Structures are given as C-alpha cells and as structure tokens.
XYZ file of C-alpha atoms in Angstrom:
665
model
C -12.514 7.362 -1.115
C -13.328 10.235 1.189
C -16.122 11.929 -0.723
C -19.600 10.780 -1.590
C -19.080 11.084 -5.346
C -16.279 8.506 -5.161
C -18.875 5.854 -4.410
C -21.192 6.782 -7.263
C -19.621 4.629 -10.020
C -19.739 1.485 -7.869
C -23.348 0.417 -8.592
C -22.787 0.447 -12.362
C -19.504 -1.455 -12.209
C -20.607 -3.948 -9.571
C -22.896 -5.724 -12.040
C -20.110 -6.804 -14.378
C -20.115 -10.200 -12.699
C -23.632 -10.767 -13.977
C -22.599 -10.317 -17.579
C -19.898 -12.963 -17.461
C -22.177 -15.842 -16.456
C -19.004 -17.783 -15.790
C -20.716 -20.254 -13.534
C -24.012 -20.481 -15.449
C -25.757 -18.663 -12.603
C -29.105 -17.306 -13.752
C -29.596 -13.562 -13.624
C -32.029 -12.315 -10.953
C -35.558 -11.383 -11.937
C -35.191 -8.196 -9.885
C -31.955 -6.280 -9.362
C -31.991 -3.566 -6.698
C -29.143 -1.301 -5.586
C -29.040 0.305 -2.183
C -27.600 3.556 -3.556
C -30.726 3.931 -5.675
C -33.012 2.939 -2.810
C -32.160 5.413 -0.078
C -35.538 7.216 0.040
C -37.578 3.979 0.440
C -35.112 2.938 3.153
C -35.654 6.142 5.133
C -39.418 5.656 4.791
C -39.014 2.078 6.028
C -37.044 3.303 9.050
C -39.594 6.024 9.794
C -42.453 3.515 9.901
C -40.517 1.316 12.357
C -40.116 4.383 14.564
C -43.807 5.239 14.156
C -44.725 1.680 15.190
C -42.783 2.176 18.406
C -39.834 -0.122 17.699
C -37.220 2.493 16.829
C -35.865 5.701 18.324
C -33.762 8.654 17.185
C -30.566 9.439 19.100
C -29.177 12.898 19.608
C -26.535 12.404 16.902
C -29.168 11.816 14.235
C -28.673 8.046 14.239
C -31.747 5.821 14.482
C -31.668 2.578 16.482
C -33.905 -0.461 16.761
C -35.345 -0.969 20.244
C -34.675 -4.682 20.861
C -36.129 -4.690 24.395
C -39.420 -3.158 23.243
C -39.607 -5.685 20.396
C -38.674 -8.687 22.572
C -41.242 -7.779 25.223
C -44.044 -7.392 22.706
C -46.292 -10.518 22.889
C -46.624 -10.545 19.113
C -42.909 -10.724 18.450
C -39.857 -12.823 19.254
C -36.323 -11.474 18.977
C -33.415 -13.655 17.785
C -35.626 -16.380 16.326
C -32.781 -18.086 14.479
C -30.253 -18.074 17.328
C -32.153 -17.423 20.589
C -29.034 -18.089 22.666
C -27.288 -15.169 20.981
C -29.698 -12.620 22.458
C -27.532 -10.487 24.687
C -24.269 -11.549 23.030
C -22.768 -8.080 22.745
C -19.563 -9.374 21.152
C -21.376 -10.919 18.181
C -23.485 -7.821 17.799
C -20.412 -5.597 17.872
C -18.699 -7.786 15.277
C -21.658 -7.347 12.976
C -22.278 -3.662 13.609
C -18.679 -2.479 13.646
C -18.445 1.302 13.843
C -22.136 1.807 13.112
C -23.019 1.895 16.798
C -22.151 4.123 19.723
C -22.956 2.503 23.050
C -23.297 5.868 24.760
C -26.410 6.824 22.808
C -28.149 3.423 22.720
C -30.843 2.447 25.214
C -29.508 -1.116 25.274
C -26.244 -2.717 24.145
C -28.411 -5.082 22.048
C -29.879 -2.268 19.962
C -28.606 -1.914 16.385
C -28.470 0.929 13.886
C -31.286 1.441 11.405
C -29.751 4.688 10.168
C -26.327 6.045 11.051
C -25.367 9.706 10.982
C -22.311 10.353 8.825
C -19.110 12.035 9.824
C -17.412 14.551 7.517
C -15.889 12.740 4.507
C -18.083 9.668 4.858
C -20.727 8.797 2.239
C -23.999 10.491 3.180
C -27.557 10.934 1.977
C -30.349 13.212 3.145
C -32.879 11.923 5.651
C -35.438 13.309 8.136
C -32.718 12.967 10.786
C -29.931 14.689 8.856
C -27.108 13.441 6.641
C -26.363 9.758 7.084
C -26.355 6.293 5.578
C -28.412 3.091 5.989
C -27.628 0.550 8.666
C -26.308 -2.841 7.660
C -29.519 -4.838 8.123
C -32.114 -2.319 6.986
C -30.963 -2.381 3.358
C -31.982 -6.022 2.927
C -35.317 -5.647 4.697
C -36.408 -2.571 2.772
C -35.336 -3.773 -0.672
C -36.674 -7.327 -0.248
C -39.980 -6.059 1.136
C -40.390 -3.764 -1.844
C -40.411 -6.865 -4.067
C -42.023 -9.557 -1.894
C -44.225 -7.507 0.387
C -44.982 -8.510 3.965
C -43.668 -12.087 3.636
C -41.454 -14.319 1.538
C -41.083 -18.080 1.268
C -37.312 -18.537 1.082
C -34.395 -16.439 2.319
C -30.839 -17.687 1.842
C -27.385 -16.754 3.035
C -24.299 -18.031 4.799
C -24.591 -19.784 8.142
C -22.494 -17.029 9.730
C -25.260 -14.511 8.954
C -27.880 -16.110 11.211
C -27.048 -13.700 14.023
C -27.042 -10.812 14.061
C -27.802 -10.072 10.410
C -30.752 -12.337 9.619
C -32.234 -12.143 13.099
C -32.138 -8.356 12.873
C -33.636 -8.438 9.378
C -36.538 -10.443 10.760
C -37.020 -8.130 13.724
C -37.070 -4.857 11.811
C -39.240 -6.281 8.974
C -41.799 -7.719 11.379
C -41.706 -4.420 13.261
C -42.411 -2.583 9.994
C -45.305 -4.848 8.920
C -46.374 -5.468 12.528
C -46.644 -9.192 11.807
C -45.020 -12.237 13.382
C -43.425 -13.980 10.377
C -41.627 -12.242 7.542
C -39.749 -15.332 6.225
C -41.147 -18.860 6.046
C -37.902 -20.748 5.345
C -34.213 -19.939 5.704
C -31.521 -21.757 3.727
C -28.209 -21.220 5.493
C -25.278 -22.537 3.476
C -22.168 -23.946 5.109
C -18.751 -22.335 5.039
C -16.202 -22.949 2.304
C -12.715 -23.793 3.520
C -9.553 -24.119 1.474
C -7.567 -27.282 2.222
C -8.889 -27.292 5.770
C -8.328 -23.582 6.462
C -10.693 -20.626 6.466
C -10.316 -18.571 3.303
C -8.213 -15.549 4.184
C -6.012 -13.098 2.345
C -3.552 -13.230 5.240
C -3.138 -16.973 4.632
C -2.795 -16.284 0.909
C -5.448 -18.904 0.165
C -8.151 -16.506 -1.025
C -9.588 -17.999 -4.232
C -12.064 -16.106 -6.401
C -14.378 -17.730 -8.930
C -12.154 -16.388 -11.682
C -9.116 -17.969 -10.026
C -10.870 -21.322 -9.722
C -11.987 -21.198 -13.362
C -8.379 -20.881 -14.473
C -7.840 -24.431 -13.213
C -11.255 -26.058 -13.575
C -14.304 -25.664 -15.794
C -17.535 -24.178 -14.490
C -19.170 -27.587 -14.922
C -16.611 -29.256 -12.673
C -17.004 -26.587 -10.034
C -20.793 -26.952 -10.070
C -20.441 -30.727 -9.768
C -18.076 -30.195 -6.841
C -20.777 -28.275 -4.985
C -23.576 -30.652 -6.004
C -21.664 -33.591 -4.547
C -21.743 -31.945 -1.109
C -24.527 -30.823 1.179
C -25.260 -27.122 0.770
C -25.669 -26.658 4.516
C -22.421 -28.343 5.600
C -18.913 -26.927 5.589
C -17.212 -27.824 2.324
C -13.469 -28.076 1.959
C -12.179 -27.046 -1.461
C -9.099 -29.142 -2.145
C -7.651 -31.358 -4.898
C -9.539 -34.403 -3.600
C -12.977 -32.759 -3.734
C -12.375 -31.517 -7.274
C -11.011 -34.934 -8.265
C -14.332 -36.446 -7.189
C -16.163 -34.008 -9.470
C -13.811 -34.759 -12.373
C -14.457 -38.472 -11.929
C -18.225 -37.876 -11.864
C -18.000 -35.735 -14.991
C -16.187 -38.557 -16.793
C -18.936 -40.964 -15.725
C -21.517 -38.623 -17.271
C -19.531 -38.094 -20.465
C -19.032 -41.841 -20.899
C -22.726 -42.520 -20.290
C -23.885 -40.044 -22.943
C -21.171 -41.247 -25.320
C -22.355 -44.848 -24.942
C -25.999 -43.820 -25.318
C -25.163 -41.939 -28.514
C -23.373 -44.961 -29.919
C -26.285 -47.227 -29.112
C -28.362 -44.967 -31.350
C -25.711 -45.311 -34.061
C -25.704 -49.087 -33.698
C -29.494 -49.122 -33.979
C -29.474 -46.804 -36.990
C -27.123 -49.025 -39.013
C -28.693 -52.322 -37.946
C -30.377 -54.484 -40.567
C -34.171 -54.001 -40.222
C -34.744 -57.569 -41.429
C -32.872 -58.909 -38.402
C -34.998 -56.990 -35.878
C -37.748 -59.082 -34.348
C -40.977 -58.136 -32.661
C -40.977 -56.085 -29.474
C -40.196 -58.259 -26.476
C -41.891 -56.174 -23.808
C -38.699 -56.140 -21.742
C -38.826 -52.783 -19.923
C -36.264 -53.432 -17.192
C -34.400 -50.159 -17.712
C -37.649 -48.208 -17.753
C -38.602 -49.758 -14.419
C -35.248 -48.703 -12.979
C -35.741 -45.221 -14.441
C -39.122 -44.800 -12.747
C -37.606 -45.761 -9.398
C -34.619 -43.462 -9.923
C -36.883 -40.526 -10.777
C -38.774 -41.021 -7.542
C -35.622 -41.494 -5.448
C -34.054 -38.329 -6.867
C -37.285 -36.415 -6.284
C -37.439 -37.644 -2.684
C -33.825 -36.598 -2.101
C -34.414 -33.099 -3.427
C -37.600 -32.766 -1.379
C -35.505 -33.589 1.687
C -33.850 -30.187 2.126
C -32.403 -30.147 -1.395
C -30.155 -33.131 -0.703
C -28.166 -32.928 -3.928
C -25.457 -35.185 -2.531
C -27.927 -38.078 -2.185
C -29.565 -37.246 -5.516
C -26.204 -37.400 -7.282
C -25.380 -40.715 -5.589
C -28.705 -42.181 -6.747
C -28.050 -40.861 -10.244
C -24.570 -42.400 -10.357
C -25.949 -45.823 -9.474
C -28.479 -45.461 -12.273
C -25.774 -44.474 -14.769
C -23.880 -47.648 -13.962
C -27.014 -49.749 -14.342
C -27.892 -48.109 -17.676
C -24.381 -48.673 -19.051
C -24.544 -52.339 -18.075
C -27.977 -52.610 -19.686
C -26.680 -51.177 -22.975
C -23.691 -53.521 -22.969
C -25.925 -56.545 -22.405
C -28.345 -55.580 -25.186
C -25.569 -55.588 -27.771
C -25.250 -59.336 -27.329
C -28.911 -60.320 -26.898
C -31.927 -60.848 -29.113
C -33.771 -57.834 -27.688
C -34.778 -55.659 -30.669
C -32.386 -52.708 -30.803
C -35.054 -50.002 -31.326
C -36.882 -51.145 -28.187
C -33.681 -51.069 -26.127
C -32.698 -47.770 -27.755
C -36.006 -46.204 -26.681
C -35.285 -47.102 -23.071
C -31.705 -45.835 -23.248
C -32.890 -42.609 -24.852
C -35.473 -42.102 -22.103
C -32.765 -42.675 -19.494
C -30.447 -40.153 -21.149
C -33.261 -37.585 -21.385
C -33.988 -37.894 -17.673
C -30.331 -37.461 -16.736
C -29.958 -34.441 -19.018
C -33.149 -32.826 -17.698
C -31.937 -33.189 -14.137
C -28.493 -31.836 -15.005
C -30.069 -28.878 -16.808
C -32.009 -28.048 -13.647
C -28.723 -28.279 -11.721
C -27.026 -25.918 -14.195
C -24.604 -28.616 -15.346
C -26.118 -29.259 -18.790
C -27.147 -26.824 -21.520
C -30.645 -26.664 -22.952
C -30.855 -29.236 -25.731
C -33.623 -31.167 -27.447
C -33.063 -34.057 -25.025
C -32.897 -31.887 -21.902
C -36.142 -29.952 -22.294
C -38.937 -31.038 -19.994
C -39.020 -31.911 -16.321
C -37.086 -34.643 -14.509
C -39.831 -34.808 -11.885
C -41.897 -38.035 -11.945
C -45.467 -37.968 -13.211
C -47.958 -37.237 -10.453
C -45.460 -35.451 -8.212
C -46.543 -32.192 -6.608
C -44.392 -29.160 -7.339
C -45.316 -25.700 -6.022
C -48.781 -26.954 -5.213
C -49.509 -28.303 -8.701
C -49.428 -31.883 -9.969
C -46.986 -32.560 -12.805
C -48.889 -33.587 -15.918
C -47.788 -36.533 -18.018
C -47.814 -34.204 -21.041
C -44.532 -32.797 -19.744
C -42.942 -36.229 -19.922
C -42.565 -36.429 -23.679
C -39.927 -38.933 -24.784
C -39.471 -40.135 -21.206
C -41.219 -42.904 -19.255
C -44.362 -42.713 -21.382
C -42.366 -43.199 -24.596
C -43.927 -45.637 -27.050
C -42.080 -48.120 -29.252
C -42.809 -46.311 -32.496
C -39.240 -45.268 -33.253
C -37.456 -46.916 -36.149
C -33.802 -47.255 -37.070
C -34.102 -44.294 -39.435
C -35.164 -42.031 -36.553
C -32.283 -42.797 -34.232
C -29.658 -40.351 -35.521
C -32.125 -37.449 -35.401
C -32.371 -37.801 -31.629
C -28.816 -39.008 -31.006
C -27.311 -35.717 -29.772
C -27.104 -36.732 -26.123
C -24.642 -34.389 -24.498
C -24.364 -31.835 -21.718
C -23.295 -29.281 -24.353
C -25.522 -27.496 -26.833
C -24.267 -27.750 -30.393
C -22.800 -24.721 -32.145
C -21.782 -24.130 -35.731
C -18.243 -23.475 -34.544
C -17.936 -26.821 -32.801
C -19.402 -28.734 -35.738
C -17.154 -26.943 -38.224
C -14.080 -27.634 -36.111
C -14.974 -31.321 -35.859
C -15.797 -31.720 -39.560
C -12.589 -30.002 -40.691
C -10.590 -32.111 -38.251
C -12.258 -35.325 -39.410
C -11.515 -34.522 -43.054
C -7.878 -33.821 -42.198
C -7.711 -37.154 -40.373
C -9.282 -38.913 -43.370
C -6.910 -37.102 -45.735
C -3.878 -38.279 -43.795
C -5.135 -41.854 -43.515
C -6.184 -42.105 -47.168
C -2.791 -40.734 -48.189
C -1.126 -43.565 -46.285
C -3.354 -46.162 -47.977
C -2.633 -44.817 -51.453
C 1.058 -45.578 -50.886
C 0.311 -49.242 -50.184
C -0.739 -52.182 -52.371
C -3.831 -52.381 -54.572
C -6.289 -53.597 -51.903
C -5.582 -50.694 -49.570
C -5.568 -48.207 -52.454
C -8.982 -49.536 -53.432
C -10.340 -48.921 -49.912
C -9.107 -45.307 -50.043
C -10.484 -44.677 -53.535
C -13.894 -46.207 -52.815
C -14.243 -44.213 -49.594
C -13.217 -41.009 -51.372
C -15.796 -41.540 -54.135
C -18.536 -42.365 -51.637
C -17.894 -39.249 -49.509
C -17.806 -37.037 -52.618
C -21.082 -38.528 -53.840
C -22.932 -38.437 -50.520
C -21.489 -35.354 -48.808
C -19.927 -33.286 -51.600
C -16.519 -33.380 -49.889
C -13.189 -34.587 -51.240
C -11.039 -36.052 -48.474
C -7.994 -35.965 -50.739
C -8.129 -32.164 -50.611
C -7.448 -30.474 -47.295
C -9.957 -27.798 -46.206
C -8.512 -24.291 -46.091
C -9.619 -20.980 -44.627
C -11.580 -20.110 -47.762
C -13.600 -23.338 -47.788
C -16.424 -24.315 -45.472
C -16.804 -28.075 -45.478
C -19.739 -28.011 -43.071
C -21.804 -25.639 -45.228
C -20.985 -27.592 -48.383
C -22.018 -30.850 -46.741
C -25.288 -29.440 -45.352
C -26.190 -27.935 -48.716
C -25.373 -31.197 -50.518
C -27.264 -33.509 -48.174
C -30.133 -31.335 -46.930
C -30.298 -28.707 -49.686
C -30.692 -26.092 -46.952
C -28.679 -23.156 -45.669
C -26.705 -23.839 -42.489
C -27.512 -20.469 -40.903
C -31.226 -20.930 -41.537
C -31.150 -24.327 -39.844
C -29.165 -22.897 -36.918
C -31.850 -20.263 -36.332
C -34.389 -23.046 -35.814
C -34.538 -24.274 -32.229
C -32.453 -27.448 -31.939
C -31.975 -27.461 -35.721
C -28.261 -28.214 -35.420
C -29.012 -31.235 -33.228
C -31.896 -32.786 -35.132
C -30.892 -31.981 -38.729
C -27.179 -31.178 -39.024
C -25.769 -33.533 -36.391
C -27.151 -36.690 -38.090
C -25.371 -35.674 -41.305
C -22.123 -34.986 -39.465
C -22.430 -38.281 -37.597
C -22.820 -40.166 -40.888
C -19.697 -38.448 -42.237
C -17.734 -39.570 -39.186
C -19.072 -43.086 -39.674
C -17.960 -43.127 -43.312
C -14.456 -42.004 -42.355
C -13.970 -44.489 -39.527
C -15.438 -47.263 -41.698
C -12.449 -46.778 -44.015
C -10.154 -47.351 -41.051
C -12.254 -50.295 -39.900
C -11.968 -51.967 -43.312
C -8.195 -51.681 -43.127
C -8.056 -53.123 -39.624
C -10.328 -56.016 -40.573
C -8.072 -56.799 -43.511
C -4.916 -56.599 -41.419
C -6.316 -58.889 -38.714
C -7.694 -61.414 -41.203
C -5.915 -64.627 -42.104
C -4.546 -63.072 -45.265
C -0.784 -62.794 -45.321
C 0.603 -59.266 -45.048
C 4.073 -57.868 -45.101
C 4.979 -57.357 -41.420
C 6.521 -53.955 -42.053
C 3.488 -52.749 -44.021
C 1.127 -54.155 -41.400
C 2.912 -52.302 -38.626
C 2.937 -49.126 -40.705
C -0.812 -49.313 -41.318
C -1.638 -50.210 -37.725
C 0.396 -47.192 -36.632
C -1.669 -45.045 -39.019
C -4.861 -46.498 -37.493
C -3.647 -45.647 -33.999
C -2.613 -42.163 -35.081
C -6.085 -41.466 -36.450
C -7.676 -42.632 -33.185
C -5.245 -41.152 -30.656
C -4.094 -37.958 -32.375
C -5.976 -36.745 -35.450
C -9.495 -37.443 -34.185
C -8.630 -36.265 -30.673
C -7.528 -32.912 -32.064
C -10.905 -32.665 -33.828
C -12.763 -33.398 -30.586
C -13.888 -36.834 -31.788
C -13.557 -39.814 -29.488
C -12.972 -43.032 -31.431
C -12.890 -46.291 -29.483
C -12.337 -49.755 -30.909
C -14.774 -52.259 -29.488
C -13.584 -55.278 -27.531
C -15.271 -58.652 -27.511
C -17.876 -59.007 -24.793
C -16.253 -62.106 -23.317
C -12.510 -62.054 -23.871
C -11.758 -58.349 -24.295
C -10.008 -58.987 -27.631
C -10.480 -56.270 -30.249
C -13.546 -56.906 -32.387
C -12.590 -55.624 -35.838
C -15.888 -56.723 -37.358
C -17.978 -54.385 -35.178
C -18.380 -50.663 -35.640
C -16.111 -48.633 -33.384
C -17.711 -46.218 -30.948
C -17.453 -42.555 -31.872
C -18.852 -39.205 -30.894
C -17.994 -35.619 -30.047
C -16.171 -34.998 -26.783
C -14.443 -31.731 -25.875
C -10.818 -31.813 -27.135
C -9.498 -30.845 -23.703
C -11.307 -33.829 -22.157
C -9.891 -36.165 -24.810
C -6.411 -34.734 -24.295
C -6.738 -35.428 -20.568
C -7.788 -39.001 -21.346
C -4.828 -39.561 -23.669
C -2.455 -38.000 -21.136
C -3.847 -40.234 -18.390
C -3.551 -43.270 -20.652
C 0.055 -42.348 -21.465
C 0.813 -41.752 -17.787
C -0.592 -45.136 -16.794
C 1.354 -46.871 -19.555
C 4.523 -45.140 -18.386
C 3.820 -46.167 -14.796
C 3.242 -49.747 -15.959
C 6.546 -49.790 -17.809
C 8.379 -48.248 -14.879
C 6.890 -50.834 -12.522
C 7.925 -53.601 -14.896
C 11.407 -52.108 -15.135
C 11.656 -52.000 -11.342
C 10.662 -55.663 -11.111
C 13.214 -56.541 -13.782
C 15.892 -54.504 -12.029
C 15.052 -56.180 -8.729
C 15.310 -59.590 -10.342
C 18.580 -58.665 -11.997
C 19.947 -57.412 -8.704
C 18.894 -60.626 -7.013
C 20.423 -62.614 -9.876
C 23.839 -61.000 -9.702
C 25.022 -63.399 -7.005
C 26.208 -66.856 -8.170
C 24.208 -69.617 -6.437
C 27.458 -71.059 -5.080
C 27.936 -67.919 -2.962
C 24.421 -67.356 -1.656
C 24.878 -69.350 1.578
C 28.572 -68.702 2.203
C 27.857 -65.340 3.858
C 25.484 -66.885 6.395
C 28.113 -68.204 8.834
C 25.824 -67.445 11.751
C 23.590 -70.247 10.438
C 25.936 -72.690 8.720
C 29.481 -73.991 9.346
C 30.171 -76.469 6.507
C 29.196 -76.538 2.793
C 29.405 -79.013 -0.093
C 31.203 -78.418 -3.401
C 28.239 -76.392 -4.793
C 28.080 -74.150 -1.732
C 24.981 -75.765 -0.206
C 25.158 -76.002 3.631
C 25.655 -79.465 5.156
C 26.047 -78.530 8.857
C 24.500 -75.819 11.007
C 26.442 -73.233 13.032
C 26.905 -75.667 15.966
C 28.427 -78.311 13.655
C 25.326 -80.516 13.648
C 24.486 -82.158 10.321
C 21.476 -80.624 8.621
C 18.379 -82.833 8.369
C 17.327 -84.197 4.965
C 14.037 -82.239 4.986
C 15.940 -78.996 5.541
C 18.443 -79.922 2.824
C 15.573 -80.245 0.335
C 14.452 -76.681 1.123
C 18.006 -75.373 0.749
C 18.324 -77.191 -2.583
C 15.152 -75.484 -3.855
C 16.531 -72.092 -2.857
C 19.778 -72.940 -4.624
C 17.981 -74.006 -7.824
C 15.861 -70.846 -7.838
C 18.959 -68.662 -7.502
C 20.635 -70.653 -10.262
C 17.759 -69.721 -12.600
C 17.923 -66.052 -11.600
C 21.680 -66.043 -12.122
C 21.339 -67.633 -15.563
C 18.721 -65.014 -16.534
C 20.991 -62.255 -15.283
C 23.914 -63.545 -17.346
C 21.681 -63.691 -20.416
C 20.508 -60.109 -19.903
C 24.097 -58.883 -19.809
C 25.076 -60.571 -23.058
C 25.726 -58.174 -25.923
C 23.975 -58.968 -29.168
C-alpha cells in the first residue's frame, strides 16, 4: 500500500469484528475512527502548541516539548512510570520511525504530527501534508467524547510508558489541567504455554482460532478465573479449569431445575406448614456480600468466582438434603430459586449467561452503593426478599434456570428428539408381553390426549410437533408467544418439560417393573434394560436432554421409585459427558485387565519352584520345594519357616487360579 487511497477501505472493513459478537463483547456506545477524525486532531495539536507545550520542526512535524511540560509546576511527566522518564530506548520502541532526533529539542520529545514522505498516507494540516502521531489519536478522540477528564482508561500493561504517559501529558497540556484520567486499568500479558505470543514462534492464536476449539463461554470463564492485571498463561490446564467450572454451573442449574420439577409433581396434601428454615437464604446473603466485596477490590473476579463456587457446592448439598427431610418442598424451592437467580444475574453481568427471566435484575446486595446510588430492594425481585407464596403449580413456570436463552429452534430440536426416543422405546415395549404393551399404549393415549402428539408416528420435515403441542395445550400461536419477552421460558418450556416427564415416566414404569420381585424372563429383562439405557445414553443425548436415574441417598443403589432427573443440556456437552464416562469405564477395565494379567504372570510359576532359584539365600529344600536350610547350611528357624509356608500357600492359590484361567470351556 503505497498510496493514500489504499488505506481508505480499512475503516469500513475493520468493524467486521463488532458484527460477529463471537465473545459476547458489548458494542461500544461511541465508535470513532482516526481516518474520519483528522481535522479535530490537527486542532487538538494546534492548541497544545498555542499553550506552549508543542513546537513545529522545519520538516513540518510537530513535537511535544517534554522538558517544558515536566518543568511546569502544574504538571508531572511520566506519572504512570516515573522511572522511565529519560529512557530513550523505550521511547524509540514506541515511536518507531515517527521521530527524527536531529529536529527534536530533546530525545524525550515525541511526535504529535509527523510530516509524510512521498507514497506514505497523508492528510492536510496547517504544517503541510502529514499524519497523526501515535498518542495524539487517542487523546483527541477520547476527549471529544469525555471532555477534560474521564474516570477509567484501560489498556495493556505494556502501554503504560510511553503511550499512556504521553496521552496524559498531551491531554493535560491541551486542557491545561493536572488530571485527565482518574483510574487506569492495565491488564496483564497473555502468554501461550509459557511463551510470549509471536508469529515467529508459530503460537499466535486469534479469537477465531481459539473458538474453533472452545466455546466463547469457556474462554470467558478462563479469563474470569484469573486476575485481569496479572500475566495469564493460555494452556490446556487453564482451559481445563474453565471447563470444570462450566460443568459445575451446568450441574447446579440442572439440579435446581429438577428441584422445581420435584416440587411441581409433589402431593400438596403431604406438604406441611412453612418451617421458617432459611439456611440457604442466609448463605446467599453472605455470598452476595462477599462477591460484591471482591468486585469492589479492583474487580477481583478470581476471588468472586471462588466464592461463587463454594456457594454452588453448598446449594447443591442443601437441595440433596431437602429431598429426604420434612421441610416443605415449596419453601426449599423458593430458596433454591433465589440462589439460582443470583448466580445467573452475576453470570449475565460477567457475559457468561444470556438474558433470561431468572437473570434479569442485579446481583448486588440490597443497600450496596453503586455509582454513587444505593441499590433499592425493588430491584431484588425473586431474590432474597422472596416470600413463600409460590405453590407447586407455579414451579414449572419459573423452572428455566440456564445460562442459555431459549429459542424455538432448540425447543423444536429437543421435542422432535424426545418423540423419536419415545417412538423407539414404545416400539420395543409393543414387542414384549402384555404388561409392557399396556405401558406403551397407555402412555401413547395420554400424550395424544394431553399434547396432541402421537409417539408411534415419527415427526417428519412437514410436521411441527412443537407448534402442534403449544396449540393443543395453550391454544396459542408459538410465534406470538415467542415475540413476548421470556414467553418461551414461562409458557412454552413448562409444556415441553411436562412432555419430557411423560416420556421418561414410561421408561420409569418399565424399570420399576423389571426391578420388582415379579419374575421376568432374563433375556427379555436384559433386552428392556438395554432399551432403557439406550434412551438415556443415546436417544435423549442426541436431543440435548440429560436424563439421570436417581440413586438412593444412603447406599447409592438406583431408586426406581423416584422420578429421574431431566433437563435440557447442550448436545455437545452431553456428548462430552458420555465420552468421558466411556473413557473412564475403558480405563477401569484396562486397569482391571492389567491387575489380572499381573496376577496371571505371578501365578505362572508352580509353588514348588518359587524358592529353588534363590540359591543365594537357601541351600536345602523339602519335597515341596520349601527351604529348610539357609545359604550357609544352617537350619532355618521355625518362625521363619512359618513365613515361608505362608508365601508358598499364597503362590499355590495364584497358581491354581492361573491354571483355571487357562482351561478351555
């Protein structure tokens, strides 16, 4: 690019990154481009000269007079890095070819405006054709928006000197004040596996490159789990930490959702009066304050996330305990819902969670001061100030507790997948005996009656099971509901959730029957249990539905009389979980095989031969091969003989097991 017009298309194409929103970064309120700001920049430079802090060189370049500025009692040069004042090398690194030492009054002076050579990009100015200096662009454009001062200025730690120090100097010279910026946030460097990111090292990773391997959510969590002002090393271990944290969040919201389901299907007659037990709420209030304190301490997201993780663990334990206590479920559900709302509100602020019905509002505790104003308790709806007025019929309407906003596409995909899973499972039951056929037929009739869907007919491209179901149950149009804010969450999701429950209840009835005392053909039982596993581990996973059989609270044995846990989880997350489960099972089998192989290897030797090779220890043996005398010919003591006999007997058992394993059936 050797002509000015070659640079012209750059401003329009440089904003494409804003349109992608790949990392959920909010668009700026003001977007300024230096190529469209040249005249205000020249005016900014001229005023610095008029104020006595700049001078024009013979070439047409304009420089900032650092000595004049530093000696002025109203100003201080190099505020951020005072020790760098006079460091010509750092200044040269920053300025590059913008400066010519021969025409500067001091080596510390830097270019405000640089005259252009033939072929270089150039714009008109009072001093001839040229282009803005490196630092002046930021000062002029920022001042046009913020005026003579701003609260927060951010940038990389490597920009402290000379860039930010020179920004401060020229801006304060322009406004003739002593403080242009109140606070600087200097972020730490990002290294790649311990090395500085460099194209020469072939470790240069763009956001697009990173997103090919990890989701935007995982990348944001990776950064949140580290201090913004410290050097962060991007490597498999740091991302693994974020993946683990994401799973903790997903599991928490999944469990919270299922507690709402459990409350919704509970028998109202078995629910007692409110107990007044608000232990989780008390923990929530403390967590809110601790997170707030962490963020007020230089945006310490690392500590905030650690506090949050401890709370997630506590909330999960609370939910597990309530399932086996007399605490009324709606009361416990209110506290769990408040906890989930707080977590989602915080994650929405962090850019990790979408805007949902549960995530609207502030995570800041009541009474806290934010931007000079006290947070009102009216912003805390459904949080700490929640009353106990919810009933079991309300629970599903507020049960969408997820970091993802619902879409018609996701719901349709899940509903179609669930029907296909039900179709496959019902087809298996219809091939069995009367009892299992009856379960399939009764479930089919119930789903047709309640949802208008026939699970014995697979959905095709021309059908829309979701729309049919919404019209049948709600007598409303799906698109109309979707246009209403949070309509999919509060109206459609409860219907979809009930469909899922109906489908998995069919499976649960089969499992309860198979695990009962009733006699079943072993082959048929195995066939049906395989179908149950296939629905859980394959068909529902493909639909993005996580189905988990509950274990007993005490012994871990499957509890076939309790509702399984279910909810929507991204298919790719579920696939990862299944892959990890398969990998661990394979590793377990391989470890068991290695132990067996080791035992077999040890058992190959007949016990009569195990001591005969140890002539450095023993010289004489009895008829079984057990030593009687040591290497010097001395008779072995009785106590030692007992130990040798035990070793012999143990080898005899290993040898017998080895012989048995080699027998052909």
